[in-house]
Amino acid sequence: MHDLRSLREDSDTVRARLGVRAQDVPWEDLRKLLQDRRSLTMTVDDLRHQLKKGSDEIARLKRAKEPSNAATAQMKELGDRIKDLEESLRTVEDRVSDLALRIPNLPHESVPVGKDPTENQEVRRGGPLPTLPFTPKSHWDIGEALGMLDFERAAKIAGTRFVVLQGAGALLERALINYMLDLHTNRHGYQEVLPPSLVNRAAMIGTGQLPKFEEDLFKLRDEDYFLIPTAEVPLTNLLRNEVVADDRLPIRYVASTPCFRREAGSYGKDTRGLIRLHQFNKVELVAFSRPEESYEELERLTTHAEAALQGLELPYRVVTLCTGDLGFASAKTYDLEVWVPSQNAYREISSCSNCEAFQARRASIRYRRKDGKNDFVHTLNGSGLAVGRTLVAILENNQQADGSVVIPAALRPYMGGRERIVREV
């Protein structure tokens, strides 16, 4: 969420910096509402001051045993007027809050200007592309042939965009989760957390999913709870409405959770396979940083996500998202994209973002600086990694001509020492 003073006094600059990301914001309505809010606030404050002075005068008259009925009646009228104006102010503030919560974060000055993903900029690549002496198969063909993936039975018990993992598929998924958690806790120093998969509305507002993206979420019918789209939501909200000591920063959390997304608007995209499911597992990294250190923290967090790909010997690249492709809450994002041979393309497997104070302001997460003053922390998050998409990359990059799949060496201790996945009779 943006500072309301900057929206009132410098909305043209905010609007220009956001560009195409804020085309649907009713800027003129917001500007008028902010002016009304300021005017009403000043009027109410002035009338409250008058009410206090009048109340003091009534008390003086009573002590002096002088007539006070007229003054009391006048103060009652003034109190009634204040109540009416406070109600008007609450209405205006609710409307201002609703509009302000729908405005995306401002991009950092280092973010390339662009209108869509075609203008994202590649930063670096990791690992050579595989040389396959045959036409690569898709991960769903590989997984079904090996008895690892069952989309037909998943559709029977749930619907489309679900999968049943079984046998080596379930074992590989569990191995990936344990590998990533061990990597990020033991080597990178993150504290592991197992949060709820259901969160309340305030948590979703805090990280920016609400109010703008409610249609993308799974919501309980009779309770105001939501299934989490990512562990970023509960992990970031662990510190909601708190003030942490300066010497606690940076704080780094990691969690493995199921994630739930309606995939609204994705009709016709990735209708087969594991790329775009309604439910999937993800290992998420979240960090809280001092403002002056947050971009150093973003680079660190990104390398931590990269380390998971490097350990699995998967080819990938890092791209900087342009202004037109940034997520709602992000000021700067690096996407990690893994190579998918059957598609002859890199596909996103992690987004590492610095949200600066955007989420902290919404969720009221502060830290006490060394000078004793409170300031908003900067929040960061990134996938470390999306487990299903990592499984996709392993199946496709490590497929063999005989239909088997070579297990990366880093995963073999988690899979009972197995080196290959073969069809089990």
Short mmCIF file of C-alpha atoms in Angstrom, two decimals:
data_model
loop_
_atom_site.label_atom_id
_atom_site.label_comp_id
_atom_site.label_asym_id
_atom_site.label_seq_id
_atom_site.Cartn_x
_atom_site.Cartn_y
_atom_site.Cartn_z
CA MET A 1 0.00 0.00 0.00
CA HIS A 2 1.19 3.49 -0.76
CA ASP A 3 1.60 6.37 1.66
CA LEU A 4 -1.64 8.37 1.41
CA ARG A 5 0.18 11.69 1.57
CA SER A 6 2.21 10.82 -1.53
CA LEU A 7 -0.98 9.77 -3.32
CA ARG A 8 -2.63 13.07 -2.42
CA GLU A 9 0.30 15.38 -3.11
CA ASP A 10 2.10 13.60 -5.94
CA SER A 11 -0.38 11.25 -7.60
CA ASP A 12 0.75 12.31 -11.11
CA THR A 13 4.28 11.04 -10.41
CA VAL A 14 2.97 7.79 -8.92
CA ARG A 15 0.69 7.31 -11.92
CA ALA A 16 3.50 7.97 -14.39
CA ARG A 17 5.88 5.52 -12.68
CA LEU A 18 3.26 2.79 -12.64
CA GLY A 19 2.45 3.22 -16.33
CA VAL A 20 0.37 0.35 -17.77
CA ARG A 21 0.15 -1.34 -14.35
CA ALA A 22 -2.39 1.21 -13.08
CA GLN A 23 -4.61 1.84 -16.06
CA ASP A 24 -7.70 0.67 -14.18
CA VAL A 25 -7.18 2.97 -11.16
CA PRO A 26 -9.78 5.82 -11.01
CA TRP A 27 -7.19 8.48 -10.27
CA GLU A 28 -9.53 11.48 -10.35
CA ASP A 29 -11.96 9.82 -7.94
CA LEU A 30 -9.07 8.95 -5.64
CA ARG A 31 -7.68 12.48 -5.74
CA LYS A 32 -11.06 13.96 -4.81
CA LEU A 33 -11.56 11.43 -2.03
CA LEU A 34 -8.15 12.21 -0.58
CA GLN A 35 -8.95 15.93 -0.62
CA ASP A 36 -12.31 15.24 1.04
CA ARG A 37 -10.57 13.07 3.63
CA ARG A 38 -8.10 15.81 4.47
CA SER A 39 -10.81 18.49 4.65
CA LEU A 40 -13.08 16.37 6.84
CA THR A 41 -10.19 15.39 9.12
CA MET A 42 -9.22 19.04 9.64
CA THR A 43 -12.84 20.04 10.29
CA VAL A 44 -13.42 17.21 12.78
CA ASP A 45 -10.16 17.99 14.60
CA ASP A 46 -11.14 21.67 14.85
CA LEU A 47 -14.62 20.84 16.14
CA ARG A 48 -13.19 18.39 18.70
CA HIS A 49 -10.95 21.20 19.95
CA GLN A 50 -14.00 23.47 20.23
CA LEU A 51 -15.88 20.71 22.08
CA LYS A 52 -13.05 20.34 24.59
CA LYS A 53 -12.92 24.09 25.20
CA GLY A 54 -16.71 24.19 25.57
CA SER A 55 -16.69 21.26 27.99
CA ASP A 56 -14.03 22.99 30.07
CA GLU A 57 -16.15 26.14 30.11
CA ILE A 58 -19.24 24.21 31.25
CA ALA A 59 -17.19 22.66 34.05
CA ARG A 60 -16.04 26.15 35.09
CA LEU A 61 -19.62 27.48 35.07
CA LYS A 62 -20.80 24.59 37.22
CA ARG A 63 -18.00 25.08 39.70
CA ALA A 64 -18.93 28.75 39.92
CA LYS A 65 -22.62 27.79 40.21
CA GLU A 66 -23.42 29.90 37.15
CA PRO A 67 -26.06 29.01 34.48
CA SER A 68 -24.73 26.40 32.05
CA ASN A 69 -27.84 25.12 30.22
CA ALA A 70 -27.27 27.19 27.08
CA ALA A 71 -23.62 26.16 26.85
CA THR A 72 -24.57 22.51 27.44
CA ALA A 73 -27.16 22.63 24.62
CA GLN A 74 -24.63 24.23 22.31
CA MET A 75 -22.07 21.53 23.06
CA LYS A 76 -24.69 18.82 22.46
CA GLU A 77 -25.36 20.25 19.01
CA LEU A 78 -21.63 20.41 18.39
CA GLY A 79 -21.22 16.78 19.52
CA ASP A 80 -24.01 15.65 17.18
CA ARG A 81 -22.36 17.47 14.29
CA ILE A 82 -19.04 15.81 15.06
CA LYS A 83 -20.71 12.37 15.04
CA ASP A 84 -22.25 13.07 11.62
CA LEU A 85 -18.93 14.28 10.21
CA GLU A 86 -17.08 11.28 11.72
CA GLU A 87 -19.51 8.96 9.96
CA SER A 88 -18.87 10.80 6.68
CA LEU A 89 -15.13 10.59 7.32
CA ARG A 90 -15.32 6.83 7.94
CA THR A 91 -17.19 6.38 4.66
CA VAL A 92 -14.57 8.39 2.78
CA GLU A 93 -11.69 6.57 4.50
CA ASP A 94 -13.19 3.17 3.63
CA ARG A 95 -13.46 4.20 -0.01
CA VAL A 96 -9.92 5.63 -0.02
CA SER A 97 -8.57 2.44 1.55
CA ASP A 98 -10.36 0.25 -0.99
CA LEU A 99 -8.91 2.21 -3.92
CA ALA A 100 -5.44 2.57 -2.42
CA LEU A 101 -5.22 -1.17 -1.72
CA ARG A 102 -5.78 -1.81 -5.45
CA ILE A 103 -2.80 0.27 -6.60
CA PRO A 104 0.33 -1.78 -7.45
CA ASN A 105 3.75 -1.17 -5.96
CA LEU A 106 6.10 1.29 -7.64
CA PRO A 107 8.90 -0.30 -9.69
CA HIS A 108 12.47 0.22 -8.55
CA GLU A 109 14.53 2.56 -10.73
CA SER A 110 16.67 -0.37 -11.92
CA VAL A 111 13.67 -2.23 -13.40
CA PRO A 112 13.67 -2.10 -17.23
CA VAL A 113 10.73 -0.30 -18.78
CA GLY A 114 8.53 -2.56 -20.90
CA LYS A 115 4.95 -3.44 -21.70
CA ASP A 116 4.91 -7.26 -21.43
CA PRO A 117 7.11 -10.38 -20.91
CA THR A 118 8.73 -9.99 -24.33
CA GLU A 119 10.66 -7.04 -22.89
CA ASN A 120 12.07 -8.84 -19.86
CA GLN A 121 15.88 -8.88 -19.79
CA GLU A 122 18.05 -11.96 -19.41
CA VAL A 123 20.71 -11.60 -16.70
CA ARG A 124 22.59 -14.91 -16.80
CA ARG A 125 22.34 -18.61 -17.57
CA GLY A 126 23.26 -21.65 -15.53
CA GLY A 127 24.17 -25.10 -16.82
CA PRO A 128 24.39 -26.41 -20.39
CA LEU A 129 21.27 -27.52 -22.26
CA PRO A 130 20.94 -31.31 -22.53
CA THR A 131 21.90 -33.03 -25.77
CA LEU A 132 19.22 -35.64 -26.39
CA PRO A 133 19.83 -38.00 -29.34
CA PHE A 134 16.08 -38.47 -29.77
CA THR A 135 12.92 -36.35 -29.87
CA PRO A 136 12.24 -35.41 -26.24
CA LYS A 137 8.98 -36.59 -24.74
CA SER A 138 6.73 -34.41 -22.60
CA HIS A 139 6.84 -34.92 -18.85
CA TRP A 140 3.25 -36.21 -18.79
CA ASP A 141 4.06 -38.92 -21.34
CA ILE A 142 7.18 -39.88 -19.39
CA GLY A 143 5.43 -39.83 -16.02
CA GLU A 144 2.41 -41.80 -17.17
CA ALA A 145 4.57 -44.41 -18.90
CA LEU A 146 6.58 -44.88 -15.69
CA GLY A 147 3.46 -45.10 -13.54
CA MET A 148 4.34 -41.87 -11.69
CA LEU A 149 1.52 -39.54 -12.77
CA ASP A 150 -2.19 -40.27 -13.03
CA PHE A 151 -4.25 -37.41 -14.43
CA GLU A 152 -7.27 -39.56 -15.32
CA ARG A 153 -7.94 -40.71 -11.76
CA ALA A 154 -7.21 -37.21 -10.43
CA ALA A 155 -9.94 -35.88 -12.75
CA LYS A 156 -12.30 -38.56 -11.44
CA ILE A 157 -11.83 -37.61 -7.78
CA ALA A 158 -11.29 -33.85 -8.16
CA GLY A 159 -11.43 -32.47 -11.71
CA THR A 160 -9.13 -31.03 -14.34
CA ARG A 161 -5.82 -29.40 -13.37
CA PHE A 162 -5.18 -31.95 -10.62
CA VAL A 163 -2.78 -34.90 -10.52
CA VAL A 164 -2.24 -38.05 -8.48
CA LEU A 165 1.43 -38.81 -7.83
CA GLN A 166 2.14 -42.44 -7.05
CA GLY A 167 5.06 -44.79 -6.60
CA ALA A 168 8.28 -43.16 -7.77
CA GLY A 169 6.34 -39.97 -8.51
CA ALA A 170 5.26 -39.52 -4.90
CA LEU A 171 8.74 -40.47 -3.69
CA LEU A 172 10.40 -37.99 -6.03
CA GLU A 173 8.08 -35.18 -4.91
CA ARG A 174 8.87 -35.92 -1.24
CA ALA A 175 12.59 -36.16 -2.01
CA LEU A 176 12.54 -32.75 -3.71
CA ILE A 177 10.79 -31.13 -0.74
CA ASN A 178 13.26 -32.61 1.77
CA TYR A 179 16.25 -31.71 -0.43
CA MET A 180 15.11 -28.08 -0.72
CA LEU A 181 14.28 -27.70 2.98
CA ASP A 182 17.63 -29.17 4.00
CA LEU A 183 19.45 -26.91 1.54
CA HIS A 184 17.80 -23.71 2.74
CA THR A 185 17.95 -24.49 6.46
CA ASN A 186 21.38 -26.14 6.71
CA ARG A 187 23.33 -24.20 4.10
CA HIS A 188 21.47 -20.89 3.82
CA GLY A 189 20.32 -20.44 7.42
CA TYR A 190 16.56 -20.07 6.99
CA GLN A 191 14.28 -21.00 9.88
CA GLU A 192 11.78 -23.70 8.87
CA VAL A 193 8.11 -22.95 9.53
CA LEU A 194 5.02 -25.11 9.02
CA PRO A 195 2.17 -22.57 8.73
CA PRO A 196 -1.59 -23.05 8.28
CA SER A 197 -2.87 -23.55 4.74
CA LEU A 198 -5.94 -21.48 5.58
CA VAL A 199 -5.60 -17.76 6.33
CA ASN A 200 -8.00 -14.94 7.12
CA ARG A 201 -8.87 -11.92 5.01
CA ALA A 202 -6.45 -9.62 6.86
CA ALA A 203 -3.54 -11.90 5.92
CA MET A 204 -4.49 -11.80 2.24
CA ILE A 205 -4.80 -8.01 2.35
CA GLY A 206 -1.41 -7.78 4.05
CA THR A 207 0.48 -9.41 1.17
CA GLY A 208 -1.61 -7.88 -1.62
CA GLN A 209 -3.86 -10.71 -2.83
CA LEU A 210 -6.92 -8.82 -1.63
CA PRO A 211 -8.97 -6.92 -2.46
CA LYS A 212 -7.94 -6.90 -6.14
CA PHE A 213 -7.40 -10.60 -6.88
CA GLU A 214 -10.18 -12.34 -4.96
CA GLU A 215 -11.36 -14.20 -8.07
CA ASP A 216 -7.99 -15.99 -8.24
CA LEU A 217 -8.39 -17.47 -4.75
CA PHE A 218 -10.19 -20.48 -3.31
CA LYS A 219 -12.45 -19.25 -0.48
CA LEU A 220 -14.43 -21.23 2.09
CA ARG A 221 -18.16 -20.88 1.55
CA ASP A 222 -19.33 -20.31 5.12
CA GLU A 223 -16.20 -18.77 6.69
CA ASP A 224 -14.02 -15.82 5.71
CA TYR A 225 -10.98 -18.05 5.20
CA PHE A 226 -8.89 -18.57 2.07
CA LEU A 227 -6.67 -21.43 0.91
CA ILE A 228 -3.18 -20.02 0.51
CA PRO A 229 -1.92 -19.44 -3.07
CA THR A 230 1.65 -19.43 -1.71
CA ALA A 231 3.38 -19.71 1.67
CA GLU A 232 4.44 -16.10 1.20
CA VAL A 233 1.06 -15.16 2.69
CA PRO A 234 1.28 -16.88 6.10
CA LEU A 235 5.06 -16.41 6.43
CA THR A 236 4.93 -12.66 5.82
CA ASN A 237 1.94 -12.26 8.12
CA LEU A 238 3.74 -13.99 10.99
CA LEU A 239 5.00 -10.50 11.92
CA ARG A 240 1.82 -8.57 11.13
CA ASN A 241 1.17 -5.73 13.61
CA GLU A 242 4.55 -6.28 15.26
CA VAL A 243 7.63 -4.16 15.88
CA VAL A 244 10.86 -6.18 15.78
CA ALA A 245 14.20 -5.13 17.20
CA ASP A 246 16.85 -3.94 14.74
CA ASP A 247 19.28 -6.64 15.81
CA ARG A 248 16.81 -9.37 14.75
CA LEU A 249 17.08 -8.36 11.09
CA PRO A 250 17.36 -9.91 8.64
CA ILE A 251 14.79 -12.58 9.46
CA ARG A 252 14.58 -15.49 7.00
CA TYR A 253 11.85 -18.13 6.89
CA VAL A 254 11.35 -21.20 4.68
CA ALA A 255 8.24 -23.36 4.40
CA SER A 256 6.97 -26.24 2.33
CA THR A 257 3.21 -26.03 1.80
CA PRO A 258 0.53 -26.98 -0.65
CA CYS A 259 -0.62 -24.02 -2.73
CA PHE A 260 -4.07 -23.50 -4.22
CA ARG A 261 -4.91 -21.33 -7.23
CA ARG A 262 -8.05 -21.06 -9.30
CA GLU A 263 -6.00 -20.11 -12.36
CA ALA A 264 -8.72 -17.68 -13.41
CA GLY A 265 -8.04 -16.35 -16.87
CA SER A 266 -5.72 -19.24 -17.81
CA TYR A 267 -8.21 -20.99 -20.08
CA GLY A 268 -6.34 -22.87 -22.80
CA LYS A 269 -2.90 -22.40 -21.18
CA ASP A 270 -0.91 -25.47 -20.10
CA THR A 271 -4.02 -27.63 -20.01
CA ARG A 272 -1.91 -30.80 -19.82
CA GLY A 273 0.75 -31.73 -17.31
CA LEU A 274 2.07 -30.24 -14.09
CA ILE A 275 2.86 -26.67 -15.12
CA ARG A 276 -0.45 -25.07 -14.12
CA LEU A 277 -2.44 -26.95 -11.47
CA HIS A 278 -5.09 -25.92 -8.96
CA GLN A 279 -3.05 -27.58 -6.17
CA PHE A 280 0.72 -27.98 -6.04
CA ASN A 281 3.58 -28.05 -3.54
CA LYS A 282 6.11 -25.26 -3.22
CA VAL A 283 9.06 -24.46 -0.98
CA GLU A 284 8.92 -20.73 -0.26
CA LEU A 285 11.58 -18.32 1.00
CA VAL A 286 10.57 -15.12 2.84
CA ALA A 287 12.87 -12.48 4.30
CA PHE A 288 12.46 -9.31 6.35
CA SER A 289 15.22 -6.74 5.88
CA ARG A 290 16.31 -3.24 6.82
CA PRO A 291 15.38 -0.91 3.92
CA GLU A 292 18.98 -0.01 3.09
CA GLU A 293 19.93 -3.69 2.81
CA SER A 294 16.93 -5.09 0.94
CA TYR A 295 18.42 -5.10 -2.56
CA GLU A 296 21.50 -6.92 -1.29
CA GLU A 297 19.05 -9.35 0.33
CA LEU A 298 17.23 -9.78 -3.00
CA GLU A 299 20.46 -10.81 -4.70
CA ARG A 300 21.20 -13.23 -1.86
CA LEU A 301 17.73 -14.77 -1.91
CA THR A 302 17.90 -15.21 -5.69
CA THR A 303 21.22 -17.05 -5.44
CA HIS A 304 19.69 -19.30 -2.78
CA ALA A 305 16.90 -20.29 -5.18
CA GLU A 306 19.48 -20.76 -7.95
CA ALA A 307 21.48 -23.07 -5.68
CA ALA A 308 18.60 -25.55 -5.68
CA LEU A 309 18.69 -25.71 -9.48
CA GLN A 310 22.48 -25.94 -9.52
CA GLY A 311 22.45 -28.81 -7.03
CA LEU A 312 20.00 -30.67 -9.25
CA GLU A 313 22.14 -29.93 -12.32
CA LEU A 314 19.22 -28.39 -14.19
CA PRO A 315 19.78 -25.81 -16.95
CA TYR A 316 18.17 -22.45 -16.20
CA ARG A 317 18.35 -18.73 -16.76
CA VAL A 318 17.67 -15.62 -14.67
CA VAL A 319 15.64 -12.75 -16.13
CA THR A 320 14.72 -9.33 -14.76
CA LEU A 321 11.03 -8.60 -15.19
CA CYS A 322 10.18 -5.35 -16.96
CA THR A 323 7.71 -2.82 -15.52
CA GLY A 324 4.80 -4.27 -17.51
CA ASP A 325 5.33 -7.80 -16.18
CA LEU A 326 5.95 -7.08 -12.49
CA GLY A 327 3.68 -8.67 -9.92
CA PHE A 328 1.26 -6.46 -7.99
CA ALA A 329 3.31 -6.19 -4.77
CA SER A 330 6.80 -6.28 -6.28
CA ALA A 331 9.23 -3.40 -6.74
CA LYS A 332 11.73 -5.66 -8.52
CA THR A 333 11.60 -9.32 -9.53
CA TYR A 334 14.02 -11.88 -10.89
CA ASP A 335 12.40 -14.89 -12.53
CA LEU A 336 14.29 -18.18 -12.60
CA GLU A 337 13.31 -20.17 -15.68
CA VAL A 338 14.20 -23.83 -16.11
CA TRP A 339 14.72 -25.49 -19.48
CA VAL A 340 11.87 -27.74 -20.69
CA PRO A 341 13.12 -29.80 -23.67
CA SER A 342 9.72 -30.88 -25.03
CA GLN A 343 8.70 -27.20 -25.31
CA ASN A 344 12.14 -26.04 -26.48
CA ALA A 345 11.75 -23.18 -24.02
CA TYR A 346 12.58 -21.89 -20.58
CA ARG A 347 9.64 -21.89 -18.13
CA GLU A 348 9.30 -20.03 -14.85
CA ILE A 349 10.16 -22.08 -11.76
CA SER A 350 10.74 -19.28 -9.24
CA SER A 351 10.02 -15.56 -8.85
CA CYS A 352 12.27 -13.71 -6.39
CA SER A 353 10.89 -10.31 -5.43
CA ASN A 354 11.64 -7.31 -3.26
CA CYS A 355 8.36 -5.72 -2.17
CA GLU A 356 10.16 -2.95 -0.27
CA ALA A 357 7.73 -1.46 2.32
CA PHE A 358 4.60 -2.16 0.26
CA GLN A 359 3.48 -5.25 2.19
CA ALA A 360 4.90 -4.02 5.49
CA ARG A 361 2.75 -0.89 5.30
CA ARG A 362 -0.37 -2.96 4.57
CA ALA A 363 0.41 -5.46 7.34
CA SER A 364 1.95 -2.94 9.77
CA ILE A 365 5.33 -4.68 10.12
CA ARG A 366 7.92 -2.35 11.63
CA TYR A 367 11.33 -2.49 13.20
CA ARG A 368 12.86 -0.31 15.89
CA ARG A 369 15.89 1.44 14.46
CA LYS A 370 19.03 2.03 16.48
CA ASP A 371 17.98 5.69 16.95
CA GLY A 372 14.82 4.45 18.70
CA LYS A 373 12.39 5.36 15.91
CA ASN A 374 10.13 2.84 14.21
CA ASP A 375 10.22 2.27 10.46
CA PHE A 376 8.69 -0.22 8.04
CA VAL A 377 10.76 -3.28 7.17
CA HIS A 378 11.23 -4.41 3.58
CA THR A 379 9.76 -7.81 2.72
CA LEU A 380 11.13 -10.25 0.14
CA ASN A 381 9.98 -13.61 -1.14
CA GLY A 382 10.88 -16.26 -3.68
CA SER A 383 10.20 -19.87 -4.57
CA GLY A 384 12.96 -22.17 -3.61
CA LEU A 385 11.50 -23.96 -5.66
CA ALA A 386 8.08 -24.81 -7.13
CA VAL A 387 8.22 -28.57 -6.57
CA GLY A 388 5.99 -29.76 -9.40
CA ARG A 389 7.82 -27.70 -12.00
CA THR A 390 11.12 -29.03 -10.67
CA LEU A 391 9.79 -32.54 -11.14
CA VAL A 392 8.85 -31.57 -14.72
CA ALA A 393 12.42 -30.40 -15.38
CA ILE A 394 13.97 -33.57 -13.95
CA LEU A 395 11.75 -35.88 -15.99
CA GLU A 396 12.37 -34.02 -19.23
CA ASN A 397 16.05 -33.12 -18.92
CA ASN A 398 17.08 -36.52 -17.51
CA GLN A 399 14.97 -38.75 -19.78
CA GLN A 400 16.73 -41.64 -21.48
CA ALA A 401 16.15 -43.38 -24.81
CA ASP A 402 14.86 -46.51 -23.03
CA GLY A 403 12.16 -44.50 -21.24
CA SER A 404 13.89 -44.39 -17.86
CA VAL A 405 14.86 -41.21 -15.99
CA VAL A 406 18.20 -40.61 -14.28
CA ILE A 407 17.82 -39.28 -10.73
CA PRO A 408 20.07 -36.28 -9.93
CA ALA A 409 22.88 -37.28 -7.56
CA ALA A 410 21.71 -34.74 -4.97
CA LEU A 411 18.37 -36.54 -4.65
CA ARG A 412 19.61 -40.11 -4.42
CA PRO A 413 20.13 -40.06 -0.63
CA TYR A 414 16.45 -39.06 -0.34
CA MET A 415 15.36 -41.90 -2.64
CA GLY A 416 17.01 -44.84 -0.96
CA GLY A 417 20.08 -44.66 -3.17
CA ARG A 418 18.16 -45.23 -6.41
CA GLU A 419 19.92 -43.94 -9.53
CA ARG A 420 17.13 -44.35 -12.06
CA ILE A 421 13.37 -44.42 -12.29
CA VAL A 422 12.16 -47.33 -14.41
CA ARG A 423 8.76 -48.78 -15.07
CA GLU A 424 7.70 -50.92 -12.11
CA VAL A 425 5.76 -54.02 -13.07
#
